[in-house]
Short mmCIF file of C-alpha atoms in Angstrom, two decimals:
data_model
loop_
_atom_site.label_atom_id
_atom_site.label_comp_id
_atom_site.label_asym_id
_atom_site.label_seq_id
_atom_site.Cartn_x
_atom_site.Cartn_y
_atom_site.Cartn_z
CA MET U 1 20.06 38.93 26.81
CA HIS U 2 18.91 37.24 30.05
CA PRO U 3 18.29 33.46 29.73
CA VAL U 4 14.67 33.88 30.88
CA SER U 5 14.11 36.42 28.09
CA GLU U 6 15.59 34.00 25.56
CA ARG U 7 13.40 31.14 26.76
CA ILE U 8 10.26 33.27 26.58
CA ARG U 9 11.05 34.21 22.98
CA GLU U 10 12.07 30.67 21.97
CA SER U 11 8.95 29.17 23.57
CA ARG U 12 6.73 31.72 21.84
CA GLU U 13 8.27 31.04 18.44
CA ARG U 14 8.06 27.28 18.99
CA SER U 15 4.36 27.70 19.79
CA GLY U 16 3.79 29.64 16.57
CA LEU U 17 2.55 32.70 18.46
CA SER U 18 3.21 36.33 17.69
CA GLN U 19 4.01 38.75 20.52
CA ALA U 20 0.45 40.05 20.22
CA ASP U 21 -0.95 36.49 20.43
CA LEU U 22 1.09 35.80 23.57
CA ALA U 23 0.05 39.09 25.11
CA ARG U 24 -3.63 38.25 24.63
CA ALA U 25 -3.23 34.70 25.96
CA ALA U 26 -1.29 35.90 29.02
CA MET U 27 -3.46 39.00 29.54
CA MET U 28 -0.55 41.43 29.10
CA HIS U 29 0.17 44.48 27.00
CA PRO U 30 2.12 43.66 23.78
CA SER U 31 4.80 46.21 24.65
CA TYR U 32 5.35 44.44 27.99
CA VAL U 33 5.95 41.15 26.15
CA SER U 34 8.38 42.92 23.83
CA HIS U 35 10.25 44.34 26.82
CA LEU U 36 10.43 40.92 28.45
CA GLU U 37 11.86 39.27 25.33
CA ARG U 38 14.47 42.01 24.89
CA GLY U 39 15.48 41.81 28.54
CA VAL U 40 14.43 45.39 29.24
CA ARG U 41 12.22 44.16 32.07
CA GLY U 42 11.98 40.99 34.08
CA PRO U 43 8.70 39.18 34.83
CA GLY U 44 7.30 38.95 38.34
CA ASP U 45 6.04 35.65 39.71
CA GLY U 46 2.46 36.26 38.59
CA ALA U 47 3.49 37.31 35.10
CA LEU U 48 5.82 34.32 34.81
CA GLU U 49 2.97 31.93 35.69
CA ARG U 50 0.65 33.50 33.09
CA LEU U 51 3.37 33.31 30.45
CA ALA U 52 4.08 29.67 31.26
CA ARG U 53 0.40 28.73 30.92
CA ALA U 54 0.07 30.58 27.63
CA LEU U 55 3.25 28.99 26.23
CA GLY U 56 2.54 25.43 27.38
CA VAL U 57 5.67 25.33 29.55
CA THR U 58 6.39 25.43 33.28
CA THR U 59 7.73 28.32 35.30
CA THR U 60 10.66 26.05 36.18
CA TYR U 61 11.47 25.69 32.49
CA LEU U 62 11.37 29.46 31.92
CA GLU U 63 13.63 30.00 34.93
CA GLU U 64 16.05 27.09 34.52
CA GLY U 65 15.54 25.72 31.00
CA ALA U 66 16.77 22.27 29.99
CA ARG U 67 19.23 22.23 32.89
CA SER U 68 16.52 22.03 35.53
CA PRO U 69 16.68 18.92 37.76
CA ALA U 70 13.22 17.80 36.59
CA TYR U 71 14.20 18.05 32.93
CA LEU U 72 17.50 16.22 33.43
CA ALA U 73 15.81 13.45 35.45
CA SER U 74 13.15 12.99 32.77
CA GLU U 75 15.72 12.80 30.00
CA ALA U 76 17.69 10.20 31.97
CA SER U 77 14.50 8.14 32.32
CA VAL U 78 13.87 8.32 28.56
CA VAL U 79 17.42 7.11 27.87
CA ARG U 80 17.11 4.24 30.37
CA ALA U 81 13.74 3.27 28.94
CA ARG U 82 15.10 3.11 25.40
CA GLN U 83 17.93 0.89 26.61
CA LEU U 84 15.41 -1.42 28.29
CA VAL U 85 13.29 -1.57 25.13
CA ARG U 86 16.31 -2.53 23.04
CA ALA U 87 17.08 -5.26 25.57
CA GLY U 88 13.55 -6.67 25.12
CA ARG U 89 12.36 -5.44 28.54
CA ALA U 90 9.49 -3.22 27.42
CA ARG U 91 7.42 -3.68 30.58
CA GLU U 92 10.31 -2.40 32.71
CA ALA U 93 10.63 0.57 30.37
CA VAL U 94 6.97 1.41 31.01
CA GLY U 95 7.63 1.39 34.74
CA GLU U 96 10.70 3.60 34.36
CA LEU U 97 8.77 6.24 32.42
CA ALA U 98 5.81 6.12 34.80
CA THR U 99 8.02 7.64 37.53
CA VAL U 100 8.54 10.91 35.60
CA GLN U 101 6.73 13.92 37.06
CA LEU U 102 5.15 15.37 33.93
CA ASP U 103 3.68 18.45 35.60
CA SER U 104 7.19 19.81 36.14
CA LEU U 105 8.03 19.63 32.42
CA ASP U 106 7.23 21.81 29.42
CA ALA U 107 4.93 20.56 26.65
CA ASP U 108 7.79 19.36 24.45
CA GLN U 109 9.62 17.31 27.07
CA SER U 110 6.43 15.84 28.56
CA ALA U 111 5.43 14.77 25.03
CA ARG U 112 8.86 13.18 24.55
CA VAL U 113 8.37 11.14 27.72
CA LEU U 114 4.80 10.18 26.85
CA LEU U 115 5.65 9.13 23.29
CA ALA U 116 8.41 6.89 24.62
CA ARG U 117 5.96 5.42 27.13
CA ALA U 118 3.38 4.76 24.42
CA GLU U 119 6.02 2.96 22.34
CA ALA U 120 7.02 0.81 25.33
CA LEU U 121 3.39 -0.08 26.05
CA ASP U 122 2.92 -1.03 22.40
CA LEU U 123 5.94 -3.33 22.53
CA ALA U 124 4.68 -4.80 25.79
CA GLY U 125 1.47 -5.76 24.00
CA ASP U 126 -0.81 -3.27 25.78
CA LEU U 127 -2.18 -1.43 22.76
CA GLU U 128 -5.18 0.03 24.57
CA ALA U 129 -2.99 1.65 27.23
CA SER U 130 -0.65 2.90 24.50
CA ALA U 131 -3.60 4.57 22.78
CA GLN U 132 -4.68 6.23 26.04
CA VAL U 133 -1.19 7.67 26.52
CA LEU U 134 -1.17 8.95 22.93
CA ALA U 135 -4.56 10.60 23.44
CA ASP U 136 -3.16 12.38 26.52
CA THR U 137 -0.05 13.40 24.57
CA THR U 138 -2.10 14.88 21.75
CA ARG U 139 -4.24 16.85 24.18
CA ARG U 140 -1.20 18.24 25.98
CA LEU U 141 0.39 19.33 22.72
CA ILE U 142 -2.79 21.02 21.51
CA ASP U 143 -3.15 22.84 24.84
CA GLY U 144 0.52 23.78 24.65
CA HIS U 145 0.13 25.36 21.18
CA ARG U 146 2.24 22.72 19.40
CA PRO U 147 0.04 22.00 16.35
CA THR U 148 2.55 20.11 14.20
CA GLN U 149 3.71 17.97 17.11
CA ALA U 150 0.06 17.39 18.03
CA ALA U 151 -0.66 16.20 14.49
CA TYR U 152 2.23 13.73 14.78
CA ALA U 153 0.94 12.42 18.12
CA ALA U 154 -2.59 12.18 16.69
CA THR U 155 -1.22 10.13 13.79
CA ARG U 156 0.34 7.73 16.28
CA LEU U 157 -3.00 7.61 18.14
CA VAL U 158 -4.96 6.68 15.01
CA MET U 159 -2.42 3.97 14.22
CA ALA U 160 -2.59 2.57 17.76
CA LEU U 161 -6.40 2.50 17.81
CA THR U 162 -6.45 0.81 14.41
CA GLU U 163 -3.93 -1.82 15.50
CA ALA U 164 -5.95 -2.38 18.68
CA GLY U 165 -9.05 -3.06 16.57
CA ASP U 166 -10.96 0.04 17.70
CA LEU U 167 -11.63 1.15 14.14
CA HIS U 168 -14.58 3.43 14.86
CA GLY U 169 -12.52 5.06 17.61
CA ALA U 170 -9.59 5.49 15.23
CA VAL U 171 -11.74 7.25 12.64
CA ARG U 172 -13.48 9.43 15.25
CA ALA U 173 -10.22 10.49 16.89
CA GLY U 174 -8.54 11.16 13.56
CA GLU U 175 -11.37 13.24 12.16
CA ALA U 176 -11.74 15.20 15.41
CA HIS U 177 -8.04 16.09 15.51
CA LEU U 178 -8.04 16.96 11.81
CA ALA U 179 -10.85 19.43 12.46
CA THR U 180 -9.00 20.91 15.44
CA LEU U 181 -5.63 21.23 13.69
CA ARG U 182 -6.71 22.03 10.14
CA THR U 183 -6.01 25.75 10.53
CA SER U 184 -3.08 25.82 12.96
CA ALA U 185 -1.18 23.02 11.18
CA ALA U 186 -2.43 23.73 7.65
CA GLU U 187 -0.41 22.21 4.79
CA THR U 188 2.25 20.79 7.11
CA ASP U 189 3.73 17.35 6.51
CA GLU U 190 2.33 16.21 9.82
CA LEU U 191 -1.25 17.15 8.92
CA PHE U 192 -1.03 15.41 5.53
CA ARG U 193 0.36 12.36 7.31
CA LEU U 194 -2.49 12.44 9.83
CA GLU U 195 -5.14 12.57 7.13
CA SER U 196 -3.51 9.79 5.11
CA THR U 197 -3.47 7.67 8.29
CA VAL U 198 -7.18 8.37 8.76
CA VAL U 199 -7.67 7.11 5.20
CA TRP U 200 -5.87 3.92 6.26
CA ALA U 201 -8.24 3.63 9.26
CA TYR U 202 -11.23 3.86 6.90
CA VAL U 203 -9.72 1.00 4.87
CA ALA U 204 -9.33 -1.12 8.00
CA ARG U 205 -12.95 -0.34 8.91
CA GLY U 206 -14.10 -1.60 5.52
CA ASP U 207 -14.96 1.76 3.94
CA VAL U 208 -12.62 1.06 1.04
CA THR U 209 -14.45 2.91 -1.73
CA TYR U 210 -14.69 6.07 0.36
CA ALA U 211 -11.03 5.68 1.32
CA ARG U 212 -9.99 5.54 -2.33
CA VAL U 213 -11.98 8.68 -3.22
CA ARG U 214 -10.67 10.60 -0.24
CA GLY U 215 -7.14 9.31 -0.70
CA THR U 216 -7.09 10.37 -4.35
CA ASP U 217 -8.31 13.85 -3.38
CA LEU U 218 -5.68 13.99 -0.63
CA LEU U 219 -2.92 13.06 -3.07
CA GLY U 220 -4.00 15.91 -5.37
CA ARG U 221 -3.85 18.38 -2.47
CA ALA U 222 -0.45 17.07 -1.39
CA LEU U 223 0.91 17.48 -4.92
CA ARG U 224 -0.35 21.09 -5.05
CA HIS U 225 0.45 22.25 -1.52
CA GLY U 226 2.57 19.69 0.28
CA SER U 227 6.25 18.89 0.48
CA ALA U 228 7.86 15.80 -1.03
CA ARG U 229 7.45 14.09 2.34
CA ALA U 230 3.72 14.79 2.33
CA VAL U 231 3.37 13.34 -1.18
CA TRP U 232 5.20 10.12 -0.46
CA SER U 233 3.33 9.57 2.80
CA VAL U 234 0.03 9.77 0.90
CA HIS U 235 1.32 7.38 -1.78
CA TRP U 236 2.30 5.03 1.02
CA ASN U 237 -1.18 4.89 2.55
CA LEU U 238 -2.88 4.65 -0.85
CA ALA U 239 -0.99 1.39 -1.35
CA PHE U 240 -3.08 -0.15 1.41
CA VAL U 241 -6.27 1.13 -0.17
CA ASP U 242 -5.30 -0.71 -3.36
CA GLU U 243 -4.37 -3.82 -1.40
CA ALA U 244 -7.80 -3.83 0.25
CA LEU U 245 -9.36 -3.59 -3.22
CA GLY U 246 -7.24 -6.51 -4.43
CA ASP U 247 -5.02 -4.37 -6.69
CA ALA U 248 -1.57 -5.60 -5.65
CA ASP U 249 0.13 -4.22 -8.75
CA ASP U 250 -1.31 -0.73 -8.19
CA ALA U 251 -0.29 -0.95 -4.54
CA LEU U 252 3.24 -1.80 -5.61
CA ASP U 253 3.27 1.21 -7.95
CA HIS U 254 2.28 3.53 -5.09
CA LEU U 255 5.04 2.16 -2.88
CA ARG U 256 7.65 2.46 -5.60
CA ALA U 257 6.57 6.07 -6.15
CA ALA U 258 6.79 6.74 -2.41
CA LEU U 259 10.28 5.27 -2.15
CA ALA U 260 11.47 7.14 -5.25
CA ILE U 261 10.30 10.44 -3.78
CA ALA U 262 11.60 9.66 -0.30
CA GLY U 263 15.02 8.64 -1.58
CA GLY U 264 17.35 6.18 0.06
CA ARG U 265 17.77 7.94 3.39
CA GLU U 266 17.92 4.86 5.58
CA ALA U 267 18.64 6.92 8.69
CA GLU U 268 15.10 8.28 8.55
CA ARG U 269 12.83 5.93 10.43
CA ASP U 270 10.00 5.93 7.91
CA VAL U 271 12.11 4.87 4.93
CA PRO U 272 13.06 1.43 6.34
CA ARG U 273 9.39 0.88 7.21
CA LEU U 274 8.47 1.84 3.67
CA ARG U 275 10.91 -0.76 2.39
CA LEU U 276 9.25 -3.34 4.64
CA ASP U 277 5.90 -2.65 3.02
CA LEU U 278 7.47 -2.73 -0.43
CA ALA U 279 8.95 -6.16 0.35
CA HIS U 280 5.51 -7.32 1.49
CA PHE U 281 3.86 -6.23 -1.75
CA LEU U 282 6.63 -7.75 -3.86
CA LEU U 283 5.50 -11.09 -2.43
CA ALA U 284 1.81 -10.27 -2.98
CA VAL U 285 1.98 -9.64 -6.75
CA THR U 286 1.71 -12.40 -9.35
CA PRO U 287 4.26 -13.75 -9.91
CA ALA U 288 5.88 -13.07 -6.56
CA ARG U 289 9.34 -11.50 -6.56
CA PRO U 290 11.12 -12.98 -3.52
CA ARG U 291 14.64 -11.95 -4.54
CA GLU U 292 13.59 -8.31 -4.91
CA ALA U 293 11.81 -8.54 -1.57
CA LEU U 294 14.98 -9.82 0.10
CA ALA U 295 16.96 -6.96 -1.44
CA GLU U 296 14.55 -4.43 0.07
CA LEU U 297 14.81 -6.14 3.46
CA ASP U 298 18.60 -6.06 3.27
CA ALA U 299 18.51 -2.35 2.44
CA ALA U 300 16.33 -1.66 5.48
CA GLY U 301 18.03 -4.15 7.78
CA THR U 302 20.67 -2.07 9.56
CA ALA U 303 18.34 0.86 10.23
CA LEU U 304 15.69 -1.49 11.64
CA GLU U 305 18.11 -3.34 13.90
CA VAL U 306 19.45 -0.15 15.47
CA GLY U 307 15.96 1.27 15.83
CA GLU U 308 13.69 0.84 18.81
CA SER U 309 10.75 -1.17 17.48
CA GLN U 310 10.80 -4.92 17.93
CA VAL U 311 7.50 -5.01 16.06
CA GLU U 312 9.17 -3.76 12.88
CA VAL U 313 12.14 -6.12 13.26
CA ALA U 314 9.72 -9.01 13.80
CA ARG U 315 7.74 -8.02 10.73
CA ALA U 316 10.94 -7.97 8.69
CA ALA U 317 11.74 -11.48 9.92
CA THR U 318 8.24 -12.63 8.92
CA ILE U 319 8.53 -11.24 5.40
CA ARG U 320 12.03 -12.68 5.06
CA SER U 321 10.71 -16.10 6.07
CA ARG U 322 8.02 -15.95 3.38
CA ALA U 323 10.53 -14.89 0.72
CA LEU U 324 12.99 -17.65 1.66
CA LEU U 325 10.21 -20.23 1.58
CA LEU U 326 9.32 -19.20 -1.97
CA LEU U 327 12.97 -19.79 -2.87
CA GLY U 328 12.87 -23.28 -1.36
CA GLN U 329 15.04 -22.43 1.66
CA ASN U 330 12.75 -24.09 4.19
CA ARG U 331 15.06 -24.31 7.19
CA ALA U 332 16.20 -20.70 6.92
CA ALA U 333 12.54 -19.68 6.59
CA LEU U 334 11.75 -21.61 9.78
CA VAL U 335 14.50 -19.85 11.73
CA HIS U 336 13.27 -16.36 10.79
CA ALA U 337 9.60 -17.17 11.42
CA ALA U 338 10.42 -18.60 14.85
CA ARG U 339 12.35 -15.44 15.68
CA ALA U 340 9.39 -13.28 14.66
CA THR U 341 6.90 -15.17 16.84
CA GLU U 342 9.26 -15.01 19.81
CA MET U 343 9.64 -11.24 19.47
CA LEU U 344 5.84 -10.76 19.37
CA ALA U 345 5.08 -13.09 22.26
CA SER U 346 4.04 -10.34 24.71
CA GLY U 347 0.30 -9.78 24.97
CA ASP U 348 -2.48 -10.72 22.56
CA ARG U 349 -1.19 -8.96 19.46
CA ARG U 350 -3.20 -9.32 16.28
CA ASP U 351 -0.12 -8.22 14.33
CA ALA U 352 1.50 -11.49 15.46
CA ALA U 353 -0.86 -13.48 13.20
CA PRO U 354 1.34 -13.17 10.05
CA ALA U 355 4.38 -14.38 12.01
CA HIS U 356 2.57 -17.50 13.21
CA GLU U 357 1.24 -18.09 9.71
CA ALA U 358 4.78 -17.89 8.32
CA LEU U 359 5.95 -20.31 11.02
CA GLY U 360 3.17 -22.75 10.11
CA ASP U 361 4.07 -22.50 6.42
CA ALA U 362 7.74 -23.20 7.13
CA LEU U 363 6.90 -26.14 9.38
CA LEU U 364 4.50 -27.58 6.79
CA ALA U 365 7.10 -27.25 4.05
CA SER U 366 9.55 -29.09 6.32
CA GLY U 367 7.09 -31.97 6.75
CA GLU U 368 6.14 -31.15 10.35
CA ARG U 369 2.35 -31.24 9.97
CA SER U 370 1.36 -31.45 13.64
CA ALA U 371 3.58 -28.52 14.57
CA ALA U 372 2.21 -26.59 11.59
CA VAL U 373 -1.36 -27.09 12.81
CA LYS U 374 -0.40 -25.72 16.24
CA ALA U 375 1.11 -22.64 14.61
CA TYR U 376 -1.99 -22.11 12.48
CA ARG U 377 -4.21 -22.33 15.55
CA GLN U 378 -2.16 -19.50 17.03
CA VAL U 379 -3.16 -17.53 13.94
CA GLN U 380 -6.80 -18.35 14.63
CA ASP U 381 -6.57 -16.96 18.17
CA ARG U 382 -5.20 -13.67 16.86
CA LEU U 383 -7.63 -13.36 13.97
CA ASP U 384 -10.39 -13.24 16.59
CA LEU U 385 -9.05 -9.74 17.33
CA VAL U 386 -9.38 -8.56 13.71
CA PRO U 387 -12.61 -6.69 12.86
CA ALA U 388 -14.83 -7.90 10.03
CA GLY U 389 -14.06 -6.74 6.51
CA ARG U 390 -12.30 -7.81 3.34
CA PRO U 391 -8.82 -8.12 4.95
CA ALA U 392 -10.25 -10.33 7.72
CA ALA U 393 -12.16 -12.45 5.19
CA ILE U 394 -8.98 -13.03 3.17
CA ALA U 395 -7.03 -13.93 6.31
CA TRP U 396 -9.66 -16.46 7.47
CA ARG U 397 -9.91 -18.01 4.01
CA ARG U 398 -6.13 -18.31 3.87
CA LEU U 399 -6.14 -19.95 7.30
CA GLY U 400 -8.78 -22.45 6.17
CA ASP U 401 -6.64 -23.40 3.18
CA ARG U 402 -3.62 -23.91 5.40
CA LEU U 403 -5.44 -25.96 8.03
CA ARG U 404 -6.76 -28.22 5.29
CA ALA U 405 -3.30 -28.60 3.74
CA ALA U 406 -1.82 -29.45 7.16
CA GLY U 407 -4.44 -32.16 7.72
CA ASP U 408 -6.39 -30.54 10.55
CA ASP U 409 -9.84 -31.92 11.37
CA ARG U 410 -12.72 -31.01 9.08
CA ALA U 411 -14.58 -29.09 11.79
CA SER U 412 -11.67 -26.67 12.28
CA VAL U 413 -11.29 -26.17 8.53
CA ALA U 414 -15.03 -25.56 8.12
CA GLU U 415 -15.01 -23.08 11.00
CA ALA U 416 -12.24 -21.04 9.37
CA TYR U 417 -14.16 -20.88 6.09
CA ARG U 418 -17.35 -19.93 7.94
CA ARG U 419 -15.52 -17.10 9.65
CA ALA U 420 -14.25 -15.94 6.25
CA LEU U 421 -17.82 -15.72 4.97
CA ASP U 422 -18.97 -13.89 8.11
CA ALA U 423 -16.13 -11.39 7.84
CA ALA U 424 -17.03 -10.76 4.22
CA GLY U 425 -20.64 -10.09 5.23
CA VAL U 426 -22.04 -13.07 3.39
CA GLY U 427 -23.66 -14.53 6.49
CA PRO U 428 -23.95 -18.10 7.80
CA SER U 429 -23.00 -20.82 5.39
CA ARG U 430 -23.01 -24.60 5.42
CA LEU U 431 -19.78 -26.10 4.24
#
């Protein structure tokens, strides 16, 4: 069979199209498509262009495949960018990926480049730009008939918008893409994951009761129609619903269920992240379980270190610092907290607030009150980026308690408590 014929068939199957579907999209007779795929006939230039548009690929890809100069150059850029990210040079990685000519690539390779660029922008602290790239990626994948990949990109988009504080945008984008992909990606792991991430966005927006109702319904559907991966991803997000409702024990149960279903496959990127969240909740229950939390961090450690996300490694260092502090290992806690804040120094990241809080706690426990106050004020700057709601109210109240314990002035302490009341929707208060 001719390589062009093979690539037409492979691209059609990857797009989830039948020969009849492709024929309609490319304005061809079905028998002509069949002849092309079997190598009985070869496409002319006009037919090749129509096929490429219908398949979400380029004519260059159909003619030359993954060995085309454009494809090879793009793959080399992705590899260089990942090396730069691992070296802590995320901004340079963004520049490297910006040079790739996306119009010369098929939908799959252009998405690969764009997803790497979004990750680099995230690590560089530019969450808004990362979200814009993810929105473009999702659109390209939908136009290229890649519904499951589009659902994955849309999940990343909802997460980025939520982390950037655009909670209404996160919910709107998530719901819109769910509506678009509900038929073409029905009952896939990626679609269940997208909807469970939308539930998480509702929690962040403060719609916790609705999130619990919808999350419970989603779990029932995942149990009936989804794979094991779909079920544990829903359990994972329901943990954050319970956390927002103040049910740390129930949240821990969801995470334990998720990890039990997922298994111990540390090579899979999501499992180490799941262990990170489990370690977090082990410190949130009463009484806290710092030794168990450290065990989970150790289990996830190698996979996180060889991964590409400094954000996740920094979060692991933050949680480790908190666990060590509970065990009375103040100096070790200080080292890990300092490492976390250094790794999250790029940009105004609201997810850096827990790292600075952990650093302040370690400094305070070591008797360094003035330095602790400075660290807590870094928390205050980042909490300004967090939208109002129960999680923000808890964070501001916790900051007020810490500022008071560190001996900060009464005005700063009162301001933190006032912000806690505002975030909770109580309104102005005199303290």
